[in-house]
C-alpha cells in the first residue's frame, strides 16, 4: 500500500527543510514566491493533503477559517462573489473556509461565541458590521483572530477591508447634480451599520455643498424587502412628486425604485436619473440609462483572505487595514 504523502516527502523531493515546506504551503511572507511555487507544484504532483486531525493535535490549530454570512436573498450574487474570492485566495494556504450562515432574526453574536468556544476555527471573517458591533467587541476581548468586511468604531485596533462608501455617496450626488437633478430620493442603508452612517453623512454634506434636496426614504432601507421598499416608495412619491433623481446603495432597491417611478409614466434618463453601485453588471442590462459605479467585491474577498491569514500567523503584528476607494472612472456611463 502506498504511504500517504507528508511534509517529509515534499522535503526529500525538494531538498528543503520541513519547516520551510510547511511555511511555503501556508503562504508565509518570508518565503520567496519561487520557493512557494516549487513546493506547491511538488505537493500537487504527489497529491499531498495535510492531516487535519494530526495538525490540530500537534499545534492546537484547526486550519479552518469561519466566514459569518447572512442568508438573506442575494439576487446580485454579491455574497457568492465574496465567498468565491476568499476561497480562491485561501486555496493554497492550507486553510479551509467554512461558511456559518445566519438568518436576519438570529443571534449573530451567539453564532460567533459558538465558533470561539468550541474552537471550530482559527479565525473568523465578519460581514455586515455595525458601528459598535457586539461580535467585534467579543472577539477583541478574547484576542481571537478576525477580520471585518466593513469598519467599526474600533477599526484602529483590528483588521478590516472596506469599500469607501463616503466617496461612493459623494460621486453619486455629484453625478446626479451634473445631470441637472435637484430633488434626490435616498434609499440608504440601515443607520446602525457603519457604511450606512458613512453614506448618510456624505449625502448630507454633499447636498449642502451642491444645493441639492435629499429625500431619505422612510419605512425602508436599501436592505429591506422589495415589498417594503415599494410600499415606502409609493408614499414618498405621493408626498414629494418633484423627485428627479434616485441614489441607492443596493441593486434591489435601485430596481424597485425605477420600477415604481416608471409605473407613474416617467422615463429613466429623461424625467429622472438613478445612481447605484453593483458588483455584477446587472443594472444596465435592466435599463441602459442606469448610472452605475462598479464595486470590486472579488478584490475585497482576496484582501479579506490575506488579512485573516495574517491575523492568524502574526497576531501581534499591525493588523491589515485596506480601504477600496472608488473613482469617477468606475462610473458607467462616464
PDB file of N, CA, C and O in Angstrom, residues 215-265:
ATOM      1  N   UNK A 215     -34.095  63.466  -0.152  1.00  0.00           N
ATOM      2  CA  UNK A 215     -35.321  62.975   0.467  1.00  0.00           C
ATOM      3  C   UNK A 215     -35.067  61.528   0.871  1.00  0.00           C
ATOM      4  O   UNK A 215     -35.096  60.621   0.028  1.00  0.00           O
ATOM      5  N   UNK A 216     -34.783  61.314   2.153  1.00  0.00           N
ATOM      6  CA  UNK A 216     -34.467  59.966   2.630  1.00  0.00           C
ATOM      7  C   UNK A 216     -35.747  59.149   2.741  1.00  0.00           C
ATOM      8  O   UNK A 216     -36.727  59.582   3.351  1.00  0.00           O
ATOM      9  N   UNK A 217     -35.729  57.968   2.136  1.00  0.00           N
ATOM     10  CA  UNK A 217     -36.891  57.083   2.156  1.00  0.00           C
ATOM     11  C   UNK A 217     -37.210  56.662   3.583  1.00  0.00           C
ATOM     12  O   UNK A 217     -36.349  56.161   4.300  1.00  0.00           O
ATOM     13  N   UNK A 218     -38.453  56.875   3.994  1.00  0.00           N
ATOM     14  CA  UNK A 218     -38.896  56.461   5.322  1.00  0.00           C
ATOM     15  C   UNK A 218     -39.605  55.114   5.237  1.00  0.00           C
ATOM     16  O   UNK A 218     -40.319  54.847   4.277  1.00  0.00           O
ATOM     17  N   UNK A 219     -39.389  54.277   6.239  1.00  0.00           N
ATOM     18  CA  UNK A 219     -40.096  52.998   6.295  1.00  0.00           C
ATOM     19  C   UNK A 219     -39.374  51.849   5.638  1.00  0.00           C
ATOM     20  O   UNK A 219     -39.857  50.709   5.679  1.00  0.00           O
ATOM     21  N   UNK A 220     -38.235  52.106   5.030  1.00  0.00           N
ATOM     22  CA  UNK A 220     -37.463  51.024   4.395  1.00  0.00           C
ATOM     23  C   UNK A 220     -36.027  51.494   4.192  1.00  0.00           C
ATOM     24  O   UNK A 220     -35.753  52.697   4.132  1.00  0.00           O
ATOM     25  N   UNK A 221     -35.115  50.549   4.079  1.00  0.00           N
ATOM     26  CA  UNK A 221     -33.708  50.842   3.770  1.00  0.00           C
ATOM     27  C   UNK A 221     -33.314  50.070   2.520  1.00  0.00           C
ATOM     28  O   UNK A 221     -34.110  49.294   1.973  1.00  0.00           O
ATOM     29  N   UNK A 222     -32.095  50.241   2.092  1.00  0.00           N
ATOM     30  CA  UNK A 222     -31.613  49.533   0.905  1.00  0.00           C
ATOM     31  C   UNK A 222     -31.531  48.031   1.136  1.00  0.00           C
ATOM     32  O   UNK A 222     -31.410  47.253   0.187  1.00  0.00           O
ATOM     33  N   UNK A 223     -31.623  47.590   2.387  1.00  0.00           N
ATOM     34  CA  UNK A 223     -31.568  46.158   2.704  1.00  0.00           C
ATOM     35  C   UNK A 223     -32.944  45.574   3.032  1.00  0.00           C
ATOM     36  O   UNK A 223     -33.051  44.414   3.422  1.00  0.00           O
ATOM     37  N   UNK A 224     -33.997  46.384   2.883  1.00  0.00           N
ATOM     38  CA  UNK A 224     -35.359  45.894   3.131  1.00  0.00           C
ATOM     39  C   UNK A 224     -35.827  45.023   1.971  1.00  0.00           C
ATOM     40  O   UNK A 224     -35.205  44.976   0.908  1.00  0.00           O
ATOM     41  N   UNK A 225     -36.945  44.355   2.163  1.00  0.00           N
ATOM     42  CA  UNK A 225     -37.518  43.531   1.102  1.00  0.00           C
ATOM     43  C   UNK A 225     -38.080  44.422  -0.006  1.00  0.00           C
ATOM     44  O   UNK A 225     -38.343  45.615   0.205  1.00  0.00           O
ATOM     45  N   UNK A 226     -38.289  43.833  -1.184  1.00  0.00           N
ATOM     46  CA  UNK A 226     -38.858  44.582  -2.305  1.00  0.00           C
ATOM     47  C   UNK A 226     -40.226  45.155  -1.937  1.00  0.00           C
ATOM     48  O   UNK A 226     -40.536  46.310  -2.249  1.00  0.00           O
ATOM     49  N   UNK A 227     -41.036  44.355  -1.254  1.00  0.00           N
ATOM     50  CA  UNK A 227     -42.378  44.806  -0.870  1.00  0.00           C
ATOM     51  C   UNK A 227     -42.312  46.032   0.031  1.00  0.00           C
ATOM     52  O   UNK A 227     -43.058  47.005  -0.161  1.00  0.00           O
ATOM     53  N   UNK A 228     -41.403  45.991   1.013  1.00  0.00           N
ATOM     54  CA  UNK A 228     -41.257  47.130   1.925  1.00  0.00           C
ATOM     55  C   UNK A 228     -40.760  48.368   1.189  1.00  0.00           C
ATOM     56  O   UNK A 228     -41.246  49.480   1.426  1.00  0.00           O
ATOM     57  N   UNK A 229     -39.799  48.190   0.290  1.00  0.00           N
ATOM     58  CA  UNK A 229     -39.254  49.322  -0.459  1.00  0.00           C
ATOM     59  C   UNK A 229     -40.319  49.933  -1.355  1.00  0.00           C
ATOM     60  O   UNK A 229     -40.487  51.159  -1.410  1.00  0.00           O
ATOM     61  N   UNK A 230     -41.068  49.087  -2.058  1.00  0.00           N
ATOM     62  CA  UNK A 230     -42.104  49.591  -2.967  1.00  0.00           C
ATOM     63  C   UNK A 230     -43.186  50.351  -2.206  1.00  0.00           C
ATOM     64  O   UNK A 230     -43.641  51.417  -2.639  1.00  0.00           O
ATOM     65  N   UNK A 231     -43.610  49.829  -1.077  1.00  0.00           N
ATOM     66  CA  UNK A 231     -44.645  50.488  -0.282  1.00  0.00           C
ATOM     67  C   UNK A 231     -44.179  51.850   0.209  1.00  0.00           C
ATOM     68  O   UNK A 231     -44.898  52.855   0.107  1.00  0.00           O
ATOM     69  N   UNK A 232     -42.944  51.899   0.727  1.00  0.00           N
ATOM     70  CA  UNK A 232     -42.394  53.166   1.212  1.00  0.00           C
ATOM     71  C   UNK A 232     -42.206  54.156   0.065  1.00  0.00           C
ATOM     72  O   UNK A 232     -42.431  55.362   0.219  1.00  0.00           O
ATOM     73  N   UNK A 233     -41.808  53.639  -1.107  1.00  0.00           N
ATOM     74  CA  UNK A 233     -41.609  54.496  -2.280  1.00  0.00           C
ATOM     75  C   UNK A 233     -42.913  55.151  -2.728  1.00  0.00           C
ATOM     76  O   UNK A 233     -42.944  56.344  -3.062  1.00  0.00           O
ATOM     77  N   UNK A 234     -43.977  54.385  -2.741  1.00  0.00           N
ATOM     78  CA  UNK A 234     -45.277  54.921  -3.165  1.00  0.00           C
ATOM     79  C   UNK A 234     -45.669  56.112  -2.290  1.00  0.00           C
ATOM     80  O   UNK A 234     -46.093  57.164  -2.792  1.00  0.00           O
ATOM     81  N   UNK A 235     -45.513  55.968  -0.989  1.00  0.00           N
ATOM     82  CA  UNK A 235     -45.870  57.043  -0.070  1.00  0.00           C
ATOM     83  C   UNK A 235     -44.975  58.264  -0.256  1.00  0.00           C
ATOM     84  O   UNK A 235     -45.457  59.406  -0.259  1.00  0.00           O
ATOM     85  N   UNK A 236     -43.675  58.013  -0.421  1.00  0.00           N
ATOM     86  CA  UNK A 236     -42.737  59.123  -0.581  1.00  0.00           C
ATOM     87  C   UNK A 236     -43.002  59.889  -1.868  1.00  0.00           C
ATOM     88  O   UNK A 236     -42.973  61.129  -1.895  1.00  0.00           O
ATOM     89  N   UNK A 237     -43.283  59.190  -2.962  1.00  0.00           N
ATOM     90  CA  UNK A 237     -43.545  59.851  -4.239  1.00  0.00           C
ATOM     91  C   UNK A 237     -44.867  60.614  -4.217  1.00  0.00           C
ATOM     92  O   UNK A 237     -45.006  61.650  -4.882  1.00  0.00           O
ATOM     93  N   UNK A 238     -45.831  60.115  -3.458  1.00  0.00           N
ATOM     94  CA  UNK A 238     -47.091  60.847  -3.309  1.00  0.00           C
ATOM     95  C   UNK A 238     -46.848  62.183  -2.607  1.00  0.00           C
ATOM     96  O   UNK A 238     -47.444  63.209  -2.973  1.00  0.00           O
ATOM     97  N   UNK A 239     -45.941  62.153  -1.612  1.00  0.00           N
ATOM     98  CA  UNK A 239     -45.666  63.347  -0.822  1.00  0.00           C
ATOM     99  C   UNK A 239     -44.688  64.299  -1.519  1.00  0.00           C
ATOM    100  O   UNK A 239     -44.758  65.515  -1.330  1.00  0.00           O
ATOM    101  N   UNK A 240     -43.779  63.736  -2.338  1.00  0.00           N
ATOM    102  CA  UNK A 240     -42.743  64.553  -2.995  1.00  0.00           C
ATOM    103  C   UNK A 240     -42.676  64.176  -4.464  1.00  0.00           C
ATOM    104  O   UNK A 240     -41.730  63.513  -4.925  1.00  0.00           O
ATOM    105  N   UNK A 241     -43.659  64.577  -5.267  1.00  0.00           N
ATOM    106  CA  UNK A 241     -43.695  64.180  -6.680  1.00  0.00           C
ATOM    107  C   UNK A 241     -42.582  64.808  -7.523  1.00  0.00           C
ATOM    108  O   UNK A 241     -42.324  64.345  -8.634  1.00  0.00           O
ATOM    109  N   UNK A 242     -41.923  65.839  -7.002  1.00  0.00           N
ATOM    110  CA  UNK A 242     -40.882  66.517  -7.776  1.00  0.00           C
ATOM    111  C   UNK A 242     -39.542  65.787  -7.767  1.00  0.00           C
ATOM    112  O   UNK A 242     -38.563  66.264  -8.348  1.00  0.00           O
ATOM    113  N   UNK A 243     -39.465  64.613  -7.120  1.00  0.00           N
ATOM    114  CA  UNK A 243     -38.214  63.839  -7.110  1.00  0.00           C
ATOM    115  C   UNK A 243     -37.758  63.572  -8.544  1.00  0.00           C
ATOM    116  O   UNK A 243     -38.522  63.075  -9.375  1.00  0.00           O
ATOM    117  N   UNK A 244     -36.507  63.925  -8.857  1.00  0.00           N
ATOM    118  CA  UNK A 244     -35.985  63.725 -10.215  1.00  0.00           C
ATOM    119  C   UNK A 244     -34.663  62.949 -10.229  1.00  0.00           C
ATOM    120  O   UNK A 244     -34.007  62.843 -11.270  1.00  0.00           O
ATOM    121  N   UNK A 245     -34.287  62.429  -9.077  1.00  0.00           N
ATOM    122  CA  UNK A 245     -33.079  61.614  -9.004  1.00  0.00           C
ATOM    123  C   UNK A 245     -33.204  60.562  -7.933  1.00  0.00           C
ATOM    124  O   UNK A 245     -33.946  60.739  -6.961  1.00  0.00           O
ATOM    125  N   UNK A 246     -32.514  59.443  -8.105  1.00  0.00           N
ATOM    126  CA  UNK A 246     -32.520  58.353  -7.125  1.00  0.00           C
ATOM    127  C   UNK A 246     -31.084  57.976  -6.815  1.00  0.00           C
ATOM    128  O   UNK A 246     -30.283  57.740  -7.728  1.00  0.00           O
ATOM    129  N   UNK A 247     -30.760  57.925  -5.528  1.00  0.00           N
ATOM    130  CA  UNK A 247     -29.471  57.402  -5.083  1.00  0.00           C
ATOM    131  C   UNK A 247     -29.755  56.197  -4.211  1.00  0.00           C
ATOM    132  O   UNK A 247     -30.523  56.296  -3.244  1.00  0.00           O
ATOM    133  N   UNK A 248     -29.143  55.069  -4.537  1.00  0.00           N
ATOM    134  CA  UNK A 248     -29.403  53.848  -3.771  1.00  0.00           C
ATOM    135  C   UNK A 248     -28.118  53.054  -3.589  1.00  0.00           C
ATOM    136  O   UNK A 248     -27.271  53.011  -4.487  1.00  0.00           O
ATOM    137  N   UNK A 249     -27.989  52.408  -2.423  1.00  0.00           N
ATOM    138  CA  UNK A 249     -26.787  51.639  -2.115  1.00  0.00           C
ATOM    139  C   UNK A 249     -26.916  50.164  -2.453  1.00  0.00           C
ATOM    140  O   UNK A 249     -26.016  49.383  -2.163  1.00  0.00           O
ATOM    141  N   UNK A 250     -28.032  49.754  -3.068  1.00  0.00           N
ATOM    142  CA  UNK A 250     -28.199  48.339  -3.410  1.00  0.00           C
ATOM    143  C   UNK A 250     -28.885  48.181  -4.759  1.00  0.00           C
ATOM    144  O   UNK A 250     -29.664  49.046  -5.180  1.00  0.00           O
ATOM    145  N   UNK A 251     -28.602  47.079  -5.419  1.00  0.00           N
ATOM    146  CA  UNK A 251     -29.221  46.781  -6.709  1.00  0.00           C
ATOM    147  C   UNK A 251     -30.718  46.577  -6.544  1.00  0.00           C
ATOM    148  O   UNK A 251     -31.526  47.085  -7.322  1.00  0.00           O
ATOM    149  N   UNK A 252     -31.098  45.827  -5.520  1.00  0.00           N
ATOM    150  CA  UNK A 252     -32.507  45.530  -5.295  1.00  0.00           C
ATOM    151  C   UNK A 252     -33.324  46.811  -5.107  1.00  0.00           C
ATOM    152  O   UNK A 252     -34.384  46.990  -5.712  1.00  0.00           O
ATOM    153  N   UNK A 253     -32.830  47.710  -4.265  1.00  0.00           N
ATOM    154  CA  UNK A 253     -33.529  48.961  -4.035  1.00  0.00           C
ATOM    155  C   UNK A 253     -33.598  49.823  -5.275  1.00  0.00           C
ATOM    156  O   UNK A 253     -34.605  50.487  -5.544  1.00  0.00           O
ATOM    157  N   UNK A 254     -32.545  49.813  -6.075  1.00  0.00           N
ATOM    158  CA  UNK A 254     -32.500  50.609  -7.300  1.00  0.00           C
ATOM    159  C   UNK A 254     -33.535  50.128  -8.312  1.00  0.00           C
ATOM    160  O   UNK A 254     -34.252  50.930  -8.927  1.00  0.00           O
ATOM    161  N   UNK A 255     -33.611  48.822  -8.499  1.00  0.00           N
ATOM    162  CA  UNK A 255     -34.576  48.259  -9.437  1.00  0.00           C
ATOM    163  C   UNK A 255     -36.001  48.563  -8.976  1.00  0.00           C
ATOM    164  O   UNK A 255     -36.863  48.948  -9.780  1.00  0.00           O
ATOM    165  N   UNK A 256     -36.254  48.401  -7.677  1.00  0.00           N
ATOM    166  CA  UNK A 256     -37.588  48.685  -7.138  1.00  0.00           C
ATOM    167  C   UNK A 256     -37.962  50.141  -7.357  1.00  0.00           C
ATOM    168  O   UNK A 256     -39.093  50.454  -7.758  1.00  0.00           O
ATOM    169  N   UNK A 257     -37.028  51.052  -7.122  1.00  0.00           N
ATOM    170  CA  UNK A 257     -37.303  52.482  -7.277  1.00  0.00           C
ATOM    171  C   UNK A 257     -37.638  52.830  -8.718  1.00  0.00           C
ATOM    172  O   UNK A 257     -38.621  53.539  -8.991  1.00  0.00           O
ATOM    173  N   UNK A 258     -36.821  52.356  -9.639  1.00  0.00           N
ATOM    174  CA  UNK A 258     -37.052  52.671 -11.055  1.00  0.00           C
ATOM    175  C   UNK A 258     -38.380  52.077 -11.521  1.00  0.00           C
ATOM    176  O   UNK A 258     -39.145  52.715 -12.254  1.00  0.00           O
ATOM    177  N   UNK A 259     -38.672  50.862 -11.088  1.00  0.00           N
ATOM    178  CA  UNK A 259     -39.927  50.225 -11.477  1.00  0.00           C
ATOM    179  C   UNK A 259     -41.132  51.036 -11.000  1.00  0.00           C
ATOM    180  O   UNK A 259     -42.084  51.285 -11.760  1.00  0.00           O
ATOM    181  N   UNK A 260     -41.116  51.470  -9.742  1.00  0.00           N
ATOM    182  CA  UNK A 260     -42.233  52.238  -9.188  1.00  0.00           C
ATOM    183  C   UNK A 260     -42.379  53.581  -9.902  1.00  0.00           C
ATOM    184  O   UNK A 260     -43.496  53.996 -10.252  1.00  0.00           O
ATOM    185  N   UNK A 261     -41.266  54.263 -10.143  1.00  0.00           N
ATOM    186  CA  UNK A 261     -41.329  55.582 -10.790  1.00  0.00           C
ATOM    187  C   UNK A 261     -41.786  55.454 -12.240  1.00  0.00           C
ATOM    188  O   UNK A 261     -42.586  56.258 -12.735  1.00  0.00           O
ATOM    189  N   UNK A 262     -41.307  54.419 -12.942  1.00  0.00           N
ATOM    190  CA  UNK A 262     -41.714  54.231 -14.338  1.00  0.00           C
ATOM    191  C   UNK A 262     -43.208  53.915 -14.447  1.00  0.00           C
ATOM    192  O   UNK A 262     -43.852  54.302 -15.432  1.00  0.00           O
ATOM    193  N   UNK A 263     -43.739  53.223 -13.457  1.00  0.00           N
ATOM    194  CA  UNK A 263     -45.168  52.922 -13.479  1.00  0.00           C
ATOM    195  C   UNK A 263     -46.024  54.180 -13.327  1.00  0.00           C
ATOM    196  O   UNK A 263     -47.224  54.138 -13.557  1.00  0.00           O
ATOM    197  N   UNK A 264     -45.383  55.252 -12.977  1.00  0.00           N
ATOM    198  CA  UNK A 264     -46.073  56.542 -12.896  1.00  0.00           C
ATOM    199  C   UNK A 264     -45.909  57.344 -14.192  1.00  0.00           C
ATOM    200  O   UNK A 264     -46.212  58.538 -14.243  1.00  0.00           O
ATOM    201  N   UNK A 265     -45.409  56.688 -15.225  1.00  0.00           N
ATOM    202  CA  UNK A 265     -45.322  57.312 -16.536  1.00  0.00           C
ATOM    203  C   UNK A 265     -44.066  58.121 -16.790  1.00  0.00           C
ATOM    204  O   UNK A 265     -43.971  58.813 -17.806  1.00  0.00           O
TER     205      UNK A 265
END
